[in-house]
mmCIF file of C-alpha atoms in Angstrom:
data_model
loop_
_atom_site.group_PDB
_atom_site.id
_atom_site.type_symbol
_atom_site.label_atom_id
_atom_site.label_comp_id
_atom_site.label_asym_id
_atom_site.label_seq_id
_atom_site.Cartn_x
_atom_site.Cartn_y
_atom_site.Cartn_z
ATOM 1 C CA MET A 436 26.702 -5.042 -13.841
ATOM 2 C CA GLU A 437 27.481 -2.403 -16.452
ATOM 3 C CA PRO A 438 25.812 1.015 -16.099
ATOM 4 C CA HIS A 439 22.855 1.372 -18.433
ATOM 5 C CA PRO A 440 23.422 3.721 -21.383
ATOM 6 C CA TYR A 441 20.263 5.845 -21.031
ATOM 7 C CA SER A 442 19.507 9.177 -19.375
ATOM 8 C CA CYS A 443 16.374 11.221 -18.664
ATOM 9 C CA THR A 444 15.752 14.562 -16.940
ATOM 10 C CA ILE A 445 12.818 13.038 -15.014
ATOM 11 C CA PRO A 446 13.634 10.570 -12.196
ATOM 12 C CA ALA A 447 10.702 8.252 -12.890
ATOM 13 C CA GLU A 448 10.849 4.473 -13.303
ATOM 14 C CA PRO A 449 14.395 3.070 -13.870
ATOM 15 C CA LEU A 450 15.329 3.161 -17.530
ATOM 16 C CA HIS A 451 17.306 -0.081 -17.371
ATOM 17 C CA ARG A 452 13.998 -1.899 -16.798
ATOM 18 C CA TYR A 453 12.928 -1.002 -20.330
ATOM 19 C CA ARG A 454 14.186 -4.262 -21.778
ATOM 20 C CA VAL A 455 12.803 -7.639 -22.751
ATOM 21 C CA GLY A 456 10.778 -8.818 -19.758
ATOM 22 C CA GLY A 457 10.550 -5.296 -18.366
ATOM 23 C CA TYR A 458 8.291 -2.249 -18.685
ATOM 24 C CA HIS A 459 6.161 -1.504 -21.724
ATOM 25 C CA PRO A 460 6.959 1.914 -23.308
ATOM 26 C CA VAL A 461 3.823 4.078 -23.091
ATOM 27 C CA TYR A 462 3.111 7.495 -24.619
ATOM 28 C CA LEU A 463 0.344 9.992 -23.958
ATOM 29 C CA GLY A 464 -2.370 9.387 -26.535
ATOM 30 C CA ASP A 465 -1.595 5.676 -26.942
ATOM 31 C CA PHE A 466 -4.485 3.241 -27.324
ATOM 32 C CA LEU A 467 -4.721 -0.154 -25.631
ATOM 33 C CA LYS A 468 -7.010 -3.153 -26.168
ATOM 34 C CA ASP A 469 -7.838 -2.464 -29.822
ATOM 35 C CA GLY A 470 -8.515 1.227 -29.278
ATOM 36 C CA ARG A 471 -10.710 0.897 -26.200
ATOM 37 C CA TYR A 472 -8.437 2.638 -23.653
ATOM 38 C CA ARG A 473 -6.743 5.958 -24.525
ATOM 39 C CA ILE A 474 -3.874 7.098 -22.295
ATOM 40 C CA ILE A 475 -4.270 10.697 -21.065
ATOM 41 C CA HIS A 476 -1.943 11.005 -18.025
ATOM 42 C CA LYS A 477 0.347 9.018 -15.749
ATOM 43 C CA LEU A 478 -0.669 8.167 -12.188
ATOM 44 C CA GLY A 479 2.302 6.226 -10.839
ATOM 45 C CA PHE A 480 5.041 3.648 -11.202
ATOM 46 C CA GLY A 481 6.669 0.924 -9.145
ATOM 47 C CA GLY A 482 9.270 -1.778 -9.521
ATOM 48 C CA TYR A 483 6.906 -4.021 -11.447
ATOM 49 C CA SER A 484 4.434 -1.742 -13.227
ATOM 50 C CA THR A 485 3.429 1.683 -14.448
ATOM 51 C CA VAL A 486 -0.078 3.100 -13.867
ATOM 52 C CA TRP A 487 -1.903 5.396 -16.293
ATOM 53 C CA LEU A 488 -5.088 7.448 -16.375
ATOM 54 C CA ALA A 489 -7.092 6.465 -19.444
ATOM 55 C CA LYS A 490 -10.426 7.127 -21.086
ATOM 56 C CA ASP A 491 -12.533 4.045 -21.745
ATOM 57 C CA GLU A 492 -13.856 4.993 -25.176
ATOM 58 C CA GLU A 493 -16.338 2.110 -25.168
ATOM 59 C CA LEU A 494 -18.092 2.881 -21.871
ATOM 60 C CA GLN A 495 -17.193 6.589 -21.726
ATOM 61 C CA ARG A 496 -15.594 6.474 -18.310
ATOM 62 C CA TYR A 497 -12.195 7.233 -16.798
ATOM 63 C CA VAL A 498 -10.093 4.338 -15.538
ATOM 64 C CA ALA A 499 -6.638 3.562 -14.152
ATOM 65 C CA VAL A 500 -4.637 1.039 -16.202
ATOM 66 C CA LYS A 501 -1.818 -0.827 -14.473
ATOM 67 C CA ILE A 502 0.655 -2.280 -16.986
ATOM 68 C CA ALA A 503 2.859 -4.962 -15.442
ATOM 69 C CA VAL A 504 6.392 -5.773 -16.557
ATOM 70 C CA ALA A 505 6.369 -8.681 -18.978
ATOM 71 C CA GLU A 506 8.317 -10.999 -16.681
ATOM 72 C CA VAL A 507 5.413 -11.044 -14.195
ATOM 73 C CA GLY A 508 3.681 -13.492 -16.537
ATOM 74 C CA LEU A 509 0.123 -13.847 -17.735
ATOM 75 C CA GLU A 510 -1.475 -15.303 -14.583
ATOM 76 C CA SER A 511 0.002 -13.391 -11.676
ATOM 77 C CA ARG A 512 -1.121 -13.938 -8.075
ATOM 78 C CA GLU A 513 -2.472 -10.388 -8.160
ATOM 79 C CA LEU A 514 -4.780 -11.128 -11.086
ATOM 80 C CA GLN A 515 -5.926 -14.413 -9.548
ATOM 81 C CA VAL A 516 -6.804 -12.672 -6.276
ATOM 82 C CA LEU A 517 -8.591 -9.769 -7.951
ATOM 83 C CA ARG A 518 -10.698 -12.201 -9.984
ATOM 84 C CA VAL A 519 -11.659 -14.059 -6.797
ATOM 85 C CA LEU A 520 -12.705 -10.793 -5.174
ATOM 86 C CA SER A 521 -14.580 -9.579 -8.264
ATOM 87 C CA ALA A 522 -16.553 -12.825 -8.302
ATOM 88 C CA ASN A 523 -17.467 -12.405 -4.632
ATOM 89 C CA ILE A 524 -18.585 -8.783 -4.418
ATOM 90 C CA SER A 525 -21.439 -9.004 -1.959
ATOM 91 C CA THR A 526 -23.411 -7.107 0.612
ATOM 92 C CA HIS A 527 -20.338 -7.172 2.884
ATOM 93 C CA SER A 528 -19.694 -3.490 3.592
ATOM 94 C CA GLY A 529 -15.947 -4.105 3.416
ATOM 95 C CA SER A 530 -16.116 -4.709 -0.343
ATOM 96 C CA GLN A 531 -16.631 -0.943 -0.697
ATOM 97 C CA HIS A 532 -13.169 -0.423 0.778
ATOM 98 C CA VAL A 533 -11.236 -2.583 -1.678
ATOM 99 C CA VAL A 534 -10.227 -1.288 -5.105
ATOM 100 C CA GLN A 535 -12.423 -2.705 -7.858
ATOM 101 C CA LEU A 536 -11.019 -4.536 -10.891
ATOM 102 C CA LEU A 537 -13.009 -3.490 -13.960
ATOM 103 C CA ASP A 538 -11.200 -5.350 -16.739
ATOM 104 C CA ASP A 539 -7.983 -7.177 -17.579
ATOM 105 C CA PHE A 540 -6.248 -7.971 -20.847
ATOM 106 C CA GLN A 541 -2.884 -8.792 -22.407
ATOM 107 C CA HIS A 542 -0.866 -6.330 -24.455
ATOM 108 C CA ALA A 543 2.012 -7.378 -26.714
ATOM 109 C CA GLY A 544 4.866 -4.907 -27.072
ATOM 110 C CA PRO A 545 8.585 -4.767 -27.905
ATOM 111 C CA ASN A 546 9.538 -6.021 -24.432
ATOM 112 C CA GLY A 547 7.096 -8.914 -24.270
ATOM 113 C CA THR A 548 3.467 -9.554 -23.398
ATOM 114 C CA HIS A 549 2.153 -7.517 -20.455
ATOM 115 C CA THR A 550 -0.788 -8.153 -18.146
ATOM 116 C CA CYS A 551 -2.898 -4.990 -17.944
ATOM 117 C CA LEU A 552 -5.320 -4.454 -15.058
ATOM 118 C CA VAL A 553 -8.063 -1.840 -15.299
ATOM 119 C CA PHE A 554 -9.294 -0.236 -12.067
ATOM 120 C CA GLU A 555 -11.562 2.537 -10.927
ATOM 121 C CA VAL A 556 -9.740 5.863 -10.583
ATOM 122 C CA LEU A 557 -8.821 6.722 -7.010
ATOM 123 C CA GLY A 558 -7.401 9.784 -5.287
ATOM 124 C CA PRO A 559 -4.179 10.287 -3.317
ATOM 125 C CA ASN A 560 -2.841 7.845 -0.756
ATOM 126 C CA ILE A 561 -2.390 8.611 2.940
ATOM 127 C CA PRO A 562 1.261 9.803 2.864
ATOM 128 C CA THR A 563 0.511 12.151 -0.052
ATOM 129 C CA VAL A 564 -2.423 13.691 1.839
ATOM 130 C CA ILE A 565 -0.425 14.132 5.044
ATOM 131 C CA ASP A 566 2.521 15.724 3.228
ATOM 132 C CA ALA A 567 0.224 18.151 1.420
ATOM 133 C CA ARG A 568 -2.195 19.107 4.178
ATOM 134 C CA PHE A 569 -0.899 18.402 7.685
ATOM 135 C CA ALA A 570 2.265 20.129 8.875
ATOM 136 C CA ASP A 571 2.480 18.046 12.066
ATOM 137 C CA GLY A 572 2.755 14.864 10.011
ATOM 138 C CA ARG A 573 -0.445 13.075 10.990
ATOM 139 C CA LEU A 574 -4.149 12.983 10.260
ATOM 140 C CA PRO A 575 -6.692 14.678 12.544
ATOM 141 C CA GLY A 576 -8.096 12.173 15.039
ATOM 142 C CA LYS A 577 -11.572 11.963 13.517
ATOM 143 C CA ILE A 578 -10.201 11.198 10.055
ATOM 144 C CA ALA A 579 -7.612 8.756 11.419
ATOM 145 C CA ARG A 580 -10.223 6.683 13.257
ATOM 146 C CA ARG A 581 -12.507 6.611 10.202
ATOM 147 C CA VAL A 582 -9.644 5.513 7.942
ATOM 148 C CA CYS A 583 -8.712 2.771 10.432
ATOM 149 C CA LYS A 584 -12.283 1.487 10.479
ATOM 150 C CA HIS A 585 -12.624 1.523 6.676
ATOM 151 C CA ALA A 586 -9.297 -0.294 6.284
ATOM 152 C CA LEU A 587 -10.398 -2.930 8.805
ATOM 153 C CA LEU A 588 -13.705 -3.407 6.990
ATOM 154 C CA GLY A 589 -11.842 -3.869 3.715
ATOM 155 C CA LEU A 590 -9.439 -6.327 5.313
ATOM 156 C CA ASP A 591 -12.356 -8.202 6.900
ATOM 157 C CA PHE A 592 -13.828 -8.658 3.413
ATOM 158 C CA LEU A 593 -10.491 -10.035 2.155
ATOM 159 C CA HIS A 594 -10.019 -12.392 5.085
ATOM 160 C CA GLN A 595 -13.550 -13.759 4.850
ATOM 161 C CA HIS A 596 -12.492 -14.970 1.392
ATOM 162 C CA GLN A 597 -9.164 -16.313 2.723
ATOM 163 C CA VAL A 598 -7.238 -13.634 0.849
ATOM 164 C CA GLY A 599 -4.115 -12.058 2.286
ATOM 165 C CA HIS A 600 -3.109 -8.616 1.061
ATOM 166 C CA GLY A 601 0.535 -9.084 1.989
ATOM 167 C CA ASP A 602 1.583 -5.440 1.612
ATOM 168 C CA LEU A 603 -0.605 -3.475 3.992
ATOM 169 C CA HIS A 604 0.768 -0.025 4.835
ATOM 170 C CA THR A 605 -0.390 3.600 4.610
ATOM 171 C CA GLY A 606 0.956 3.973 1.063
ATOM 172 C CA ASN A 607 -1.566 1.357 -0.084
ATOM 173 C CA ILE A 608 -4.578 3.165 1.365
ATOM 174 C CA ALA A 609 -6.127 5.696 -1.035
ATOM 175 C CA PHE A 610 -9.027 8.117 -0.756
ATOM 176 C CA THR A 611 -11.859 7.697 -3.240
ATOM 177 C CA LEU A 612 -12.957 10.432 -5.646
ATOM 178 C CA PRO A 613 -16.402 11.541 -6.773
ATOM 179 C CA SER A 614 -17.152 10.093 -10.199
ATOM 180 C CA LEU A 615 -15.156 11.778 -12.933
ATOM 181 C CA ASP A 616 -17.220 10.221 -15.716
ATOM 182 C CA PRO A 617 -19.642 13.141 -16.315
ATOM 183 C CA MET A 618 -16.739 15.586 -16.653
ATOM 184 C CA PRO A 619 -15.193 16.651 -19.987
ATOM 185 C CA GLU A 620 -11.616 15.475 -20.374
ATOM 186 C CA GLU A 621 -10.180 18.981 -20.105
ATOM 187 C CA GLU A 622 -11.890 19.407 -16.711
ATOM 188 C CA VAL A 623 -10.505 16.099 -15.460
ATOM 189 C CA LEU A 624 -7.005 17.095 -16.535
ATOM 190 C CA LYS A 625 -7.341 20.394 -14.642
ATOM 191 C CA GLN A 626 -7.473 18.334 -11.432
ATOM 192 C CA LEU A 627 -3.993 17.016 -12.193
ATOM 193 C CA PRO A 628 -0.718 18.861 -12.790
ATOM 194 C CA THR A 629 0.224 19.336 -16.442
ATOM 195 C CA PRO A 630 2.112 16.207 -17.562
ATOM 196 C CA GLU A 631 5.852 16.749 -17.071
ATOM 197 C CA ILE A 632 7.771 15.063 -19.859
ATOM 198 C CA GLY A 633 11.488 14.296 -20.039
ATOM 199 C CA ASP A 634 13.243 13.117 -23.189
ATOM 200 C CA VAL A 635 15.206 9.886 -23.013
ATOM 201 C CA THR A 636 18.642 9.870 -24.628
ATOM 202 C CA ARG A 637 21.558 7.489 -24.957
ATOM 203 C CA LEU A 638 24.723 8.639 -23.252
ATOM 204 C CA ASP A 639 26.745 7.683 -26.340
ATOM 205 C CA GLY A 640 24.419 9.573 -28.694
ATOM 206 C CA LYS A 641 23.259 6.448 -30.527
ATOM 207 C CA ALA A 642 19.637 5.597 -31.342
ATOM 208 C CA LEU A 643 17.392 4.232 -28.564
ATOM 209 C CA GLY A 644 16.728 0.524 -28.401
ATOM 210 C CA PRO A 645 13.380 -0.811 -29.702
ATOM 211 C CA GLY A 646 11.844 -1.237 -26.235
ATOM 212 C CA VAL A 647 12.996 2.075 -24.759
ATOM 213 C CA PRO A 648 10.529 5.028 -24.694
ATOM 214 C CA LYS A 649 11.400 8.360 -26.346
ATOM 215 C CA TYR A 650 10.286 10.125 -23.171
ATOM 216 C CA LEU A 651 9.145 9.478 -19.606
ATOM 217 C CA VAL A 652 6.171 11.130 -17.891
ATOM 218 C CA TRP A 653 6.243 12.189 -14.244
ATOM 219 C CA PRO A 654 3.074 10.938 -12.492
ATOM 220 C CA GLY A 655 0.440 13.380 -11.303
ATOM 221 C CA SER A 656 -1.792 13.193 -8.229
ATOM 222 C CA PHE A 657 -5.322 14.541 -8.039
ATOM 223 C CA ARG A 658 -5.716 17.794 -6.138
ATOM 224 C CA ILE A 659 -6.610 17.435 -2.477
ATOM 225 C CA SER A 660 -9.615 19.343 -1.140
ATOM 226 C CA LYS A 661 -11.522 19.313 2.146
ATOM 227 C CA THR A 662 -14.068 16.998 0.560
ATOM 228 C CA THR A 663 -11.285 14.549 -0.356
ATOM 229 C CA LEU A 664 -10.732 13.920 3.348
ATOM 230 C CA GLU A 665 -14.438 13.194 3.857
ATOM 231 C CA ASN A 666 -14.426 10.455 1.215
ATOM 232 C CA PRO A 667 -14.145 6.737 2.029
ATOM 233 C CA ILE A 668 -10.817 4.962 1.516
ATOM 234 C CA LYS A 669 -9.924 1.813 -0.379
ATOM 235 C CA ILE A 670 -7.135 -0.738 -0.033
ATOM 236 C CA ILE A 671 -5.053 -0.783 -3.219
ATOM 237 C CA ASP A 672 -2.086 -2.614 -4.814
ATOM 238 C CA PHE A 673 -2.563 -6.367 -4.645
ATOM 239 C CA GLY A 674 0.869 -7.173 -6.072
ATOM 240 C CA GLU A 675 1.832 -9.203 -2.962
ATOM 241 C CA SER A 676 -1.617 -10.705 -2.352
ATOM 242 C CA PHE A 677 -2.369 -14.407 -2.171
ATOM 243 C CA THR A 678 -5.108 -16.947 -1.586
ATOM 244 C CA ARG A 679 -5.091 -19.988 0.695
ATOM 245 C CA ASP A 680 -3.829 -22.074 -2.256
ATOM 246 C CA THR A 681 -1.157 -19.602 -3.452
ATOM 247 C CA ARG A 682 0.590 -18.692 -0.211
ATOM 248 C CA PRO A 683 4.115 -17.429 -0.931
ATOM 249 C CA LYS A 684 7.342 -18.430 0.825
ATOM 250 C CA THR A 685 8.071 -14.788 1.653
ATOM 251 C CA LEU A 686 6.679 -11.259 1.264
ATOM 252 C CA HIS A 687 8.202 -7.880 0.517
ATOM 253 C CA THR A 688 6.117 -5.816 2.933
ATOM 254 C CA PRO A 689 8.080 -2.734 4.115
ATOM 255 C CA LEU A 690 10.358 -3.909 6.913
ATOM 256 C CA ALA A 691 8.876 -1.646 9.613
ATOM 257 C CA VAL A 692 5.417 -3.239 9.219
ATOM 258 C CA ARG A 693 6.530 -6.750 8.246
ATOM 259 C CA ALA A 694 5.081 -9.587 10.311
ATOM 260 C CA PRO A 695 7.629 -11.533 12.398
ATOM 261 C CA GLU A 696 6.746 -14.877 10.767
ATOM 262 C CA VAL A 697 7.951 -13.415 7.457
ATOM 263 C CA ILE A 698 11.232 -12.270 9.020
ATOM 264 C CA PHE A 699 11.798 -15.719 10.555
ATOM 265 C CA GLU A 700 10.816 -17.495 7.289
ATOM 266 C CA ASP A 701 7.965 -19.348 8.987
ATOM 267 C CA ASP A 702 4.689 -20.404 7.358
ATOM 268 C CA ILE A 703 2.655 -17.488 6.016
ATOM 269 C CA ASP A 704 -1.090 -17.013 5.882
ATOM 270 C CA PHE A 705 -3.537 -14.097 5.754
ATOM 271 C CA ARG A 706 -2.854 -13.258 9.400
ATOM 272 C CA VAL A 707 0.340 -11.431 8.378
ATOM 273 C CA ASP A 708 -2.083 -8.596 7.601
ATOM 274 C CA LEU A 709 -3.222 -8.419 11.216
ATOM 275 C CA TRP A 710 0.294 -7.555 12.390
ATOM 276 C CA SER A 711 0.674 -4.988 9.588
ATOM 277 C CA MET A 712 -2.746 -3.558 10.454
ATOM 278 C CA GLY A 713 -1.628 -3.055 14.056
ATOM 279 C CA CYS A 714 1.438 -1.161 12.829
ATOM 280 C CA MET A 715 -0.671 0.849 10.411
ATOM 281 C CA ILE A 716 -3.267 1.861 13.019
ATOM 282 C CA PHE A 717 -0.431 3.067 15.270
ATOM 283 C CA GLU A 718 0.942 5.132 12.351
ATOM 284 C CA LEU A 719 -2.441 6.512 11.257
ATOM 285 C CA VAL A 720 -3.064 7.854 14.757
ATOM 286 C CA THR A 721 0.428 9.017 15.754
ATOM 287 C CA GLY A 722 2.041 9.834 12.400
ATOM 288 C CA GLN A 723 4.819 7.227 12.652
ATOM 289 C CA PRO A 724 5.087 3.423 12.803
ATOM 290 C CA PRO A 725 5.621 1.744 16.193
ATOM 291 C CA PHE A 726 9.002 0.385 15.086
ATOM 292 C CA ASP A 727 11.974 2.182 13.552
ATOM 293 C CA SER A 728 11.481 2.747 9.826
ATOM 294 C CA LEU A 729 14.621 4.741 8.948
ATOM 295 C CA MET A 730 17.795 2.760 8.310
ATOM 296 C CA THR A 731 16.380 -0.163 10.270
ATOM 297 C CA THR A 732 17.591 -3.754 10.032
ATOM 298 C CA LYS A 733 15.947 -7.063 10.857
ATOM 299 C CA GLU A 734 18.065 -7.271 14.020
ATOM 300 C CA ILE A 735 16.980 -3.819 15.227
ATOM 301 C CA LEU A 736 13.368 -4.529 14.327
ATOM 302 C CA VAL A 737 13.216 -7.865 16.154
ATOM 303 C CA SER A 738 14.850 -6.298 19.225
ATOM 304 C CA GLU A 739 12.084 -3.680 19.294
ATOM 305 C CA MET A 740 9.423 -6.343 18.751
ATOM 306 C CA ILE A 741 10.709 -8.289 21.766
ATOM 307 C CA GLN A 742 10.704 -5.118 23.869
ATOM 308 C CA PHE A 743 7.101 -4.265 22.981
ATOM 309 C CA VAL A 744 5.536 -7.714 22.505
ATOM 310 C CA GLY A 745 7.486 -10.112 24.723
ATOM 311 C CA GLU A 746 9.546 -13.281 24.329
ATOM 312 C CA LEU A 747 9.824 -14.861 20.898
ATOM 313 C CA PRO A 748 8.210 -18.257 20.286
ATOM 314 C CA GLU A 749 10.633 -21.118 20.898
ATOM 315 C CA ARG A 750 10.694 -22.113 17.216
ATOM 316 C CA TRP A 751 12.282 -18.742 16.310
ATOM 317 C CA GLN A 752 14.817 -18.626 19.149
ATOM 318 C CA ARG A 753 17.632 -20.385 17.298
ATOM 319 C CA LYS A 754 17.399 -18.114 14.261
ATOM 320 C CA TRP A 755 17.261 -15.079 16.532
ATOM 321 C CA ALA A 756 20.419 -16.212 18.341
ATOM 322 C CA LEU A 757 22.191 -16.351 14.974
ATOM 323 C CA MET A 758 20.790 -12.960 13.945
ATOM 324 C CA GLU A 759 21.429 -11.063 17.139
ATOM 325 C CA LYS A 760 24.340 -8.626 17.095
ATOM 326 C CA GLU A 761 27.112 -8.879 19.671
ATOM 327 C CA GLU A 762 26.524 -5.276 20.719
ATOM 328 C CA SER A 763 22.834 -5.727 21.501
ATOM 329 C CA THR A 764 21.248 -2.727 23.167
ATOM 330 C CA ASP A 765 19.650 -3.370 26.537
ATOM 331 C CA PRO A 766 15.904 -2.754 26.746
ATOM 332 C CA ASP A 767 15.180 0.617 28.328
ATOM 333 C CA GLY A 768 11.903 -0.452 29.956
ATOM 334 C CA LEU A 769 9.745 1.310 27.376
ATOM 335 C CA THR A 770 6.490 -0.574 26.756
ATOM 336 C CA LEU A 771 4.253 -0.331 23.698
ATOM 337 C CA GLN A 772 1.718 1.682 25.726
ATOM 338 C CA LEU A 773 4.309 4.143 27.036
ATOM 339 C CA TRP A 774 5.779 4.553 23.553
ATOM 340 C CA LEU A 775 2.306 5.129 22.067
ATOM 341 C CA GLU A 776 1.585 7.857 24.633
ATOM 342 C CA GLU A 777 5.018 9.442 24.221
ATOM 343 C CA VAL A 778 4.683 9.649 20.444
ATOM 344 C CA TYR A 779 1.058 10.767 20.422
ATOM 345 C CA PHE A 780 1.243 13.430 23.134
ATOM 346 C CA ASP A 781 4.148 15.201 21.458
ATOM 347 C CA ASP A 782 4.140 18.892 22.390
ATOM 348 C CA GLU A 783 4.666 19.901 18.754
ATOM 349 C CA LYS A 784 1.632 17.984 17.470
ATOM 350 C CA THR A 785 -2.108 18.382 17.869
ATOM 351 C CA ALA A 786 -3.651 15.812 20.238
ATOM 352 C CA ASP A 787 -7.318 15.235 19.376
ATOM 353 C CA PHE A 788 -7.671 12.035 21.411
ATOM 354 C CA THR A 789 -7.849 11.917 25.200
ATOM 355 C CA ARG A 790 -5.464 9.869 27.330
ATOM 356 C CA GLU A 791 -8.294 7.383 27.870
ATOM 357 C CA ASP A 792 -8.705 7.067 24.085
ATOM 358 C CA ILE A 793 -5.005 6.312 23.751
ATOM 359 C CA ARG A 794 -5.116 3.783 26.594
ATOM 360 C CA GLU A 795 -7.956 1.997 24.775
ATOM 361 C CA LEU A 796 -5.970 2.160 21.532
ATOM 362 C CA GLY A 797 -2.945 0.598 23.224
ATOM 363 C CA ALA A 798 -5.097 -2.310 24.412
ATOM 364 C CA LEU A 799 -6.387 -2.771 20.851
ATOM 365 C CA LEU A 800 -2.878 -2.760 19.387
ATOM 366 C CA ARG A 801 -1.710 -5.406 21.851
ATOM 367 C CA LYS A 802 -4.423 -7.712 20.488
ATOM 368 C CA LEU A 803 -2.960 -7.400 16.961
ATOM 369 C CA LEU A 804 0.778 -7.205 17.675
ATOM 370 C CA ARG A 805 1.230 -10.775 18.882
ATOM 371 C CA PHE A 806 3.942 -13.155 17.724
ATOM 372 C CA GLN A 807 1.636 -16.168 17.352
ATOM 373 C CA PRO A 808 -0.544 -15.498 14.268
ATOM 374 C CA THR A 809 -3.363 -17.593 15.755
ATOM 375 C CA ALA A 810 -3.358 -15.393 18.893
ATOM 376 C CA ARG A 811 -4.016 -12.171 16.980
ATOM 377 C CA SER A 812 -7.536 -10.768 17.131
ATOM 378 C CA THR A 813 -9.474 -11.113 13.905
ATOM 379 C CA THR A 814 -10.673 -8.106 11.939
ATOM 380 C CA THR A 815 -14.235 -8.844 13.056
ATOM 381 C CA GLN A 816 -13.168 -8.811 16.710
ATOM 382 C CA VAL A 817 -11.152 -5.587 16.330
ATOM 383 C CA LEU A 818 -14.079 -3.793 14.693
ATOM 384 C CA LYS A 819 -16.100 -4.475 17.861
ATOM 385 C CA ASP A 820 -13.375 -3.023 20.084
ATOM 386 C CA ASP A 821 -14.238 -0.229 22.531
ATOM 387 C CA TRP A 822 -11.942 2.184 20.695
ATOM 388 C CA PHE A 823 -14.221 2.179 17.657
ATOM 389 C CA GLN A 824 -17.305 2.693 19.825
ATOM 390 C CA SER A 825 -15.909 5.727 21.690
ATOM 391 C CA PRO A 826 -17.187 9.218 20.795
ATOM 392 C CA GLN A 827 -15.363 10.823 17.881
ATOM 393 C CA PRO A 828 -12.714 13.397 18.869
ATOM 394 C CA ASP A 829 -13.516 17.013 18.069
#
């Protein structure tokens, strides 16, 4: 593959994806949907979309607009799932912990036709909050337990409608914000860093292609205050989500929280989220996932799973034998409970929970981190667990 001919001073989304089938070039001040949505800042980007803060000129409210790459198509699984959820908003308290789709439309541009999803505006995700506010790399115990409970309630709402999220990790959990709608635009923009803009140029000095933007914008994150941490959370990013009728062959969940049935290319259903939830609860409390996340491989990950969870189901044994490295490390006798206690009661970190709390948490995690999807506790069962009924840590 030849190197792409473009350069930008801002390391935002990859410039080579600005091509037919790729990203839509967006500028501050642009209008979408016949002038209804006006772009005022950038909130994020990923491999398949960019996300923008916009003013809904029709309803006079602030929204987040996610613009998918054109190759995603007009009826993505994400849009199908979000429509199912929007049609089933109910008295279930978990619906308050799932991001709300407000509108969707198609936008034609030089790189194709793009599906645009309009959401409520949310605050920073968990990793952003931890990096900005907590030097020891984890949330205070009281906040961690509340976030776990809210995430479980949201997941319970999804699973009651046979929806799998498919990409559950701390990066897809965001704090809510108080309504921005009454605020003048200049006051809203004060809560974000000034947009950082970098010009795009061709390395050979020639004119840019028709689908390449003149500049990129670095995304901003809303300022974090003490009240931010008191707000509820919502599950976001349904790009990997699916219904009972649209189950995928595989998922691209981060490897460290990926369910074993995905690794072994077995049948997938919504219970992949239960494994990921177990990993996420461990990380929310301790500050790190239960399994290696840096430079890990499937072989290393499965070895750790076996050490903490037990013997693999017989149907996966043959694939594991083919995967396993010749220089396999011998288990060192460390159990999930011992590892949980070792990581949590680190001398350099604040321990808000008691040893009894952590023993109860270990028992909870063992109900989620099970190889057989049907053996994992449901979200409803986990929400009734003793750990959520214990007194809040100081």
